[in-house]
CSV table of C-alpha atoms in Angstrom, one decimal:
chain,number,residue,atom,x,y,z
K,36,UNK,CA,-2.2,-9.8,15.3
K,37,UNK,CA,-4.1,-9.6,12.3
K,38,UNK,CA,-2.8,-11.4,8.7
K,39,UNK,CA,-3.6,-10.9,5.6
K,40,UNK,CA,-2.9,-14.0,3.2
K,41,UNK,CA,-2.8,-13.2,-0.5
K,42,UNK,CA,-3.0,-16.7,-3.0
K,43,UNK,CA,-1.7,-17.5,-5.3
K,44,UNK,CA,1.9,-15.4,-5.4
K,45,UNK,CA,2.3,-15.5,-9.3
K,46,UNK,CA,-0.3,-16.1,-12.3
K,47,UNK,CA,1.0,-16.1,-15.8
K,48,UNK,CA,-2.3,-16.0,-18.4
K,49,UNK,CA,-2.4,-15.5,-21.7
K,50,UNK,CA,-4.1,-13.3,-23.2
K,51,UNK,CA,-8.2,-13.4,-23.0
K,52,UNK,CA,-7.9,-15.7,-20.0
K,53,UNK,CA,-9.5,-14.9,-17.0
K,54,UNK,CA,-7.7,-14.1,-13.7
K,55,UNK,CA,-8.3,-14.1,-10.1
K,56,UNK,CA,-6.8,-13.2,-7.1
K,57,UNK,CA,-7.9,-14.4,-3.6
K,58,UNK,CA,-7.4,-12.6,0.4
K,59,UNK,CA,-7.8,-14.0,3.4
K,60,UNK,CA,-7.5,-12.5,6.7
K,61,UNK,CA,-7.2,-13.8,10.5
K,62,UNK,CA,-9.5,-11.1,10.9
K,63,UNK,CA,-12.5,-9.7,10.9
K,64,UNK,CA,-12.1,-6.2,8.8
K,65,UNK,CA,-13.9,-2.9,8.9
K,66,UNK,CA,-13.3,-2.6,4.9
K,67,UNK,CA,-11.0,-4.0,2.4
K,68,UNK,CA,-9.4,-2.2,-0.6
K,69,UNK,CA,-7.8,-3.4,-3.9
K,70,UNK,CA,-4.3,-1.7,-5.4
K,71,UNK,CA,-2.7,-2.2,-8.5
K,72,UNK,CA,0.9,-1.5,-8.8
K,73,UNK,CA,2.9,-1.7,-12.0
K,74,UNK,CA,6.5,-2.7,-12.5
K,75,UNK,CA,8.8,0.1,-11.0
K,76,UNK,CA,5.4,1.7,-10.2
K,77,UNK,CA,3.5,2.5,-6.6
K,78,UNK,CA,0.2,1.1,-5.8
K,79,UNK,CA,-3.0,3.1,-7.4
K,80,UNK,CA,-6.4,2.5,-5.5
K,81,UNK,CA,-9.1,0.4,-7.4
K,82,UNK,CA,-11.5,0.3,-4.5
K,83,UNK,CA,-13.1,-0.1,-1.3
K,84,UNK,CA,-15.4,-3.0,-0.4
K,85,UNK,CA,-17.5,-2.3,3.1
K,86,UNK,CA,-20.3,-3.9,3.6
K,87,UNK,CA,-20.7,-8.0,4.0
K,88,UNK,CA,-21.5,-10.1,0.6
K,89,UNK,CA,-20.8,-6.3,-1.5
K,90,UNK,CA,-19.5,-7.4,-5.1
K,91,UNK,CA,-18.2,-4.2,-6.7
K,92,UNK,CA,-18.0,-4.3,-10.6
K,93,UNK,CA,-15.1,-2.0,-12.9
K,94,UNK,CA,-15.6,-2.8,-16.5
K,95,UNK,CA,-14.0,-6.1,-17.2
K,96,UNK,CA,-12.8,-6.8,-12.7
K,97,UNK,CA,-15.2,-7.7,-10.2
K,98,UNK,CA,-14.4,-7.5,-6.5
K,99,UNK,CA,-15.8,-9.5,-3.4
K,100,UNK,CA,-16.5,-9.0,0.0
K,101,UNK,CA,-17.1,-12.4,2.0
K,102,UNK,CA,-20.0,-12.8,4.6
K,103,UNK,CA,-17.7,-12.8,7.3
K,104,UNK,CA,-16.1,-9.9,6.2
K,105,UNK,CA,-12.7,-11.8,6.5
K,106,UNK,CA,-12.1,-12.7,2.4
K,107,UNK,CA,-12.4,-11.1,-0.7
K,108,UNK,CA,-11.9,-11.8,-4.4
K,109,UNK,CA,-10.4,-9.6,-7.2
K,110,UNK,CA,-11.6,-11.8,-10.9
K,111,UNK,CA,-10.4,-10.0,-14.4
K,112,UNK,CA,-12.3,-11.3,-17.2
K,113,UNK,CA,-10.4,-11.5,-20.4
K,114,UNK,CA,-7.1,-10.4,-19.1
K,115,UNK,CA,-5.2,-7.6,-21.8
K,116,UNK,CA,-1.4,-6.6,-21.5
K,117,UNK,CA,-2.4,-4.0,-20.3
K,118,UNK,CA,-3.5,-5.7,-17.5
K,119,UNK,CA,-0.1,-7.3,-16.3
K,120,UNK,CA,1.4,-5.6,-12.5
K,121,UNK,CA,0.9,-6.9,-9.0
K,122,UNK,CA,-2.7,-6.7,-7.3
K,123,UNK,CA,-2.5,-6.3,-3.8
K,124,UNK,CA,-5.5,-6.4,-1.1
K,125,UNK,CA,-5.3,-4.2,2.0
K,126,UNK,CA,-7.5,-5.6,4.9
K,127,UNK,CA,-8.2,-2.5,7.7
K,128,UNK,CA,-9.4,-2.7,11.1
K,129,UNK,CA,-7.6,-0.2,12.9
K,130,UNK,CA,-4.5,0.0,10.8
K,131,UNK,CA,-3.9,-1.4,7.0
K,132,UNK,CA,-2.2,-4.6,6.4
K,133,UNK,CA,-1.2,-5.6,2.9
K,134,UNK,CA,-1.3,-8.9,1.3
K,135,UNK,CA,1.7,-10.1,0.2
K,136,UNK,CA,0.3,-9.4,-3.6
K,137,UNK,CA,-0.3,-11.1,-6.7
K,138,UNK,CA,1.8,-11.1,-9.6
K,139,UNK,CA,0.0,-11.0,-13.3
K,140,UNK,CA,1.9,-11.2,-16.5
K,141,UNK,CA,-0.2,-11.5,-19.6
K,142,UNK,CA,1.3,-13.4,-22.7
K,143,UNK,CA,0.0,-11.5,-25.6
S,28,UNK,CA,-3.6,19.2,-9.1
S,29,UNK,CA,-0.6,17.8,-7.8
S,30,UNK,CA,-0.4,14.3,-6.6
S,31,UNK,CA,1.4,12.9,-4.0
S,32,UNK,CA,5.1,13.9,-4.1
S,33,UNK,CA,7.7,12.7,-1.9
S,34,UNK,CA,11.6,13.1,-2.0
S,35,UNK,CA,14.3,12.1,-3.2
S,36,UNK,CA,13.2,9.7,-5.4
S,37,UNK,CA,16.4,7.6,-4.4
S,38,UNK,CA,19.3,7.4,-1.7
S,39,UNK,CA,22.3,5.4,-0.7
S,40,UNK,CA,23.1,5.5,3.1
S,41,UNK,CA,25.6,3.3,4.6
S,42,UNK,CA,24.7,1.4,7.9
S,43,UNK,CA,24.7,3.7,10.7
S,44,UNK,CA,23.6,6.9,9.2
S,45,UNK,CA,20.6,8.4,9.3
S,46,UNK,CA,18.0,9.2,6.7
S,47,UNK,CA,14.9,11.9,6.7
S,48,UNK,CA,12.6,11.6,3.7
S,49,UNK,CA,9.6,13.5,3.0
S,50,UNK,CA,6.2,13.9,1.3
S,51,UNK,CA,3.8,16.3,0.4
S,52,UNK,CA,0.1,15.1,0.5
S,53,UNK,CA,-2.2,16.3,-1.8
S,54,UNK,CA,-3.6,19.9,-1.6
S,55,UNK,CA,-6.4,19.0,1.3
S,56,UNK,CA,-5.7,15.9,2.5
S,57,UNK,CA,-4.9,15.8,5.9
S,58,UNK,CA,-3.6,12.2,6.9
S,59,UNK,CA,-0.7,11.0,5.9
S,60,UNK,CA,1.0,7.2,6.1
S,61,UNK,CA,3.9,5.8,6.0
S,62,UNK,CA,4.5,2.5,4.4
S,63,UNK,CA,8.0,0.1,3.9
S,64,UNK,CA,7.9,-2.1,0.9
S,65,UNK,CA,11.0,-4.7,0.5
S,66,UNK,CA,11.0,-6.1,-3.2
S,67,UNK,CA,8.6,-8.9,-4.1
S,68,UNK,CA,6.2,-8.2,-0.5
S,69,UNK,CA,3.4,-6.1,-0.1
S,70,UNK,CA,3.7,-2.4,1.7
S,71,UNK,CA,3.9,-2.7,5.2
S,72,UNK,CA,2.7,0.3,7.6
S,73,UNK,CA,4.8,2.2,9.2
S,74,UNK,CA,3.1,5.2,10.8
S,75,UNK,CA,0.1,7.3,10.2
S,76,UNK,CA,-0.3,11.1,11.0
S,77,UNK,CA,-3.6,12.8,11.0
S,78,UNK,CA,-3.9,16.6,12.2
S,79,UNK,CA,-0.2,16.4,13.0
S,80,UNK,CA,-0.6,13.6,15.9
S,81,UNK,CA,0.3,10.3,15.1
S,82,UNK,CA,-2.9,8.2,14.5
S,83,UNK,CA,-1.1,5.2,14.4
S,84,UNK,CA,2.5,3.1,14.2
S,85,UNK,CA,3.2,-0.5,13.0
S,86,UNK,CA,5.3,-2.6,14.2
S,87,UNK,CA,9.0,-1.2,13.4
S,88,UNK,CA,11.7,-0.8,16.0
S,89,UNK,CA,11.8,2.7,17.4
S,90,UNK,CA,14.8,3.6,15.1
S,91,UNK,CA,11.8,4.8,12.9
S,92,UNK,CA,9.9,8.6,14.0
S,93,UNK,CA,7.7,10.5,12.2
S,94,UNK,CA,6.7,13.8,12.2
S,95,UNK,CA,3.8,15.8,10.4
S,96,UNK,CA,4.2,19.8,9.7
S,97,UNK,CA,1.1,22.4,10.3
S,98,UNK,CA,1.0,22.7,6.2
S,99,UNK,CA,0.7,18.4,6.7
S,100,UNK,CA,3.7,17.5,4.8
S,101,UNK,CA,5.5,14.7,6.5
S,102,UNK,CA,8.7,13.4,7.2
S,103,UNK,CA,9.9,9.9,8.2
S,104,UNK,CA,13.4,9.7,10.2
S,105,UNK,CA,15.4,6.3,10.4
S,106,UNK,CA,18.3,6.0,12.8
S,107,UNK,CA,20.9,3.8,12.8
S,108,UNK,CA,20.2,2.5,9.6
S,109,UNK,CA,20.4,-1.2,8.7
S,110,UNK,CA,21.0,-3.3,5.5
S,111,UNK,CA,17.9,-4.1,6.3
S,112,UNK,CA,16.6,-0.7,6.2
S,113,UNK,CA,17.3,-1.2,2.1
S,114,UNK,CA,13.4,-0.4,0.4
S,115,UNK,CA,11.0,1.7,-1.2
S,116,UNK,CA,9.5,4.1,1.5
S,117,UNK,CA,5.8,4.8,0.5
S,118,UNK,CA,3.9,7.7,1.5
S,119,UNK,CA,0.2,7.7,1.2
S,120,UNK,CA,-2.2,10.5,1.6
S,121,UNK,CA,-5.8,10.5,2.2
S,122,UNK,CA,-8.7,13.3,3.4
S,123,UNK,CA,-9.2,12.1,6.9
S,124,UNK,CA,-8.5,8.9,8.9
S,125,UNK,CA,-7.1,5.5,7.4
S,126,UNK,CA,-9.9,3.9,6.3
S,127,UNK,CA,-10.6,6.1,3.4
S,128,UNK,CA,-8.9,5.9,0.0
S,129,UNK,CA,-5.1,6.5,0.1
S,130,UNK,CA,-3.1,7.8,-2.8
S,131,UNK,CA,0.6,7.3,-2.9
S,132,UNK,CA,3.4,8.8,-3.6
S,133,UNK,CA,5.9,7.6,-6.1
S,134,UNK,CA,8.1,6.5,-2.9
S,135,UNK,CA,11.8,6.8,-2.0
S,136,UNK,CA,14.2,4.1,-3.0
S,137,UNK,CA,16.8,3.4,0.1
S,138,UNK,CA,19.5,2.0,-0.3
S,139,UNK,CA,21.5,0.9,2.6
S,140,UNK,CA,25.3,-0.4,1.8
């Protein structure tokens, strides 16, 4: 069945730095989507990526789509505390599998 | 308006009982999923309900059943509960079928001694 591979598990910046997150699934996927979810938090939607190659821009993220529809990228530039929870990719085609996340803390 | 709600916020079953949480999507939204997160993984999907049918189910053991109201509130059953069982139950509510953006709930916190 369909797998969707989240690298790397943990990323410890400090402040400034930039960050970034990668997916990979088995997969080819109708449309991927980006959560954040803070410590003792549930995941909050940042986005939806559809269409092959489609970067996506949010103030300081940008977010990737591969060719192949099968990766995608999540990049923060100049990472703030406020910045710091787990970023999770959800790769659908038919249901919605979750990587298994990636862990940002941000050392002021 | 109201978000997402879902309750109770926690619970502590032992193994063998049986536990019924619920959720409220948001005023509108007429799909609603079901998600199991263990600490330190990502959500994994449990069951989706869209105009009260079920749209969709994971791959859990059949201990887990779901059920979605006229009103489209939700509830998720467990039977026979397991340490394993022990998570945060996620509900996540969107305006039609899966692939559009979900909102979530705060979830449930189960704990299974």
């Amino acid at each position: 069945g369909q797998q969707v591979m989240q690298i790397p598990q943990y990323q410890h910046v400090q402040e400034g730095e930039d960050f970034t997150t990668y997916c990979n699934s088995s997969t080819t996927l109708s449309n991927i989507q980006w959560y954040k979810q803070r410590p003792g938090g549930h995941p909050v939607f940042l986005i939806q990526l559809v269409k092959s190659g489609e970067v996506k821009k949010q103030k300081r993220l940008t977010f990737q789509f591969g060719e192949a529809k099968k990766n995608s990228s999540l990049h923060i530039t100049a990472t703030q505390t406020t910045d710091v929870g787990t970023y999770f990719c959800a790769g659908n085609n038919n249901d919605m599998r979750f990587g298994a996340g990636t862990r940002l803390t941000v050392k002021p | 308006d109201a978000g997402v709600t879902q309750s109770p916020t926690h619970l502590i079953k032992t193994r063998g009982q049986h536990v019924t949480l619920r959720c409220s999507p948001i005023s509108g939204h007429k799909s609603v999923s079901w998600y199991q997160q263990v600490l330190g993984q990502g959500p994994q999907f449990i069951f989706q309900y869209y105009e009260k049918e079920e749209r969709g189910r994971g791959n859990f053991p059949d201990r887990f059943s779901a059920r979605q109201f006229p009103n489209y509130s939700s509830e998720l059953n467990v039977n026979a509960l397991l340490l394993g069982d022990s998570a945060l139950y996620l509900c996540a509510s969107s305006p039609g079928l899966l692939k559009e953006t979900q909102y979530f709930g705060p979830g449930t916190r189960l704990l299974v001694l």
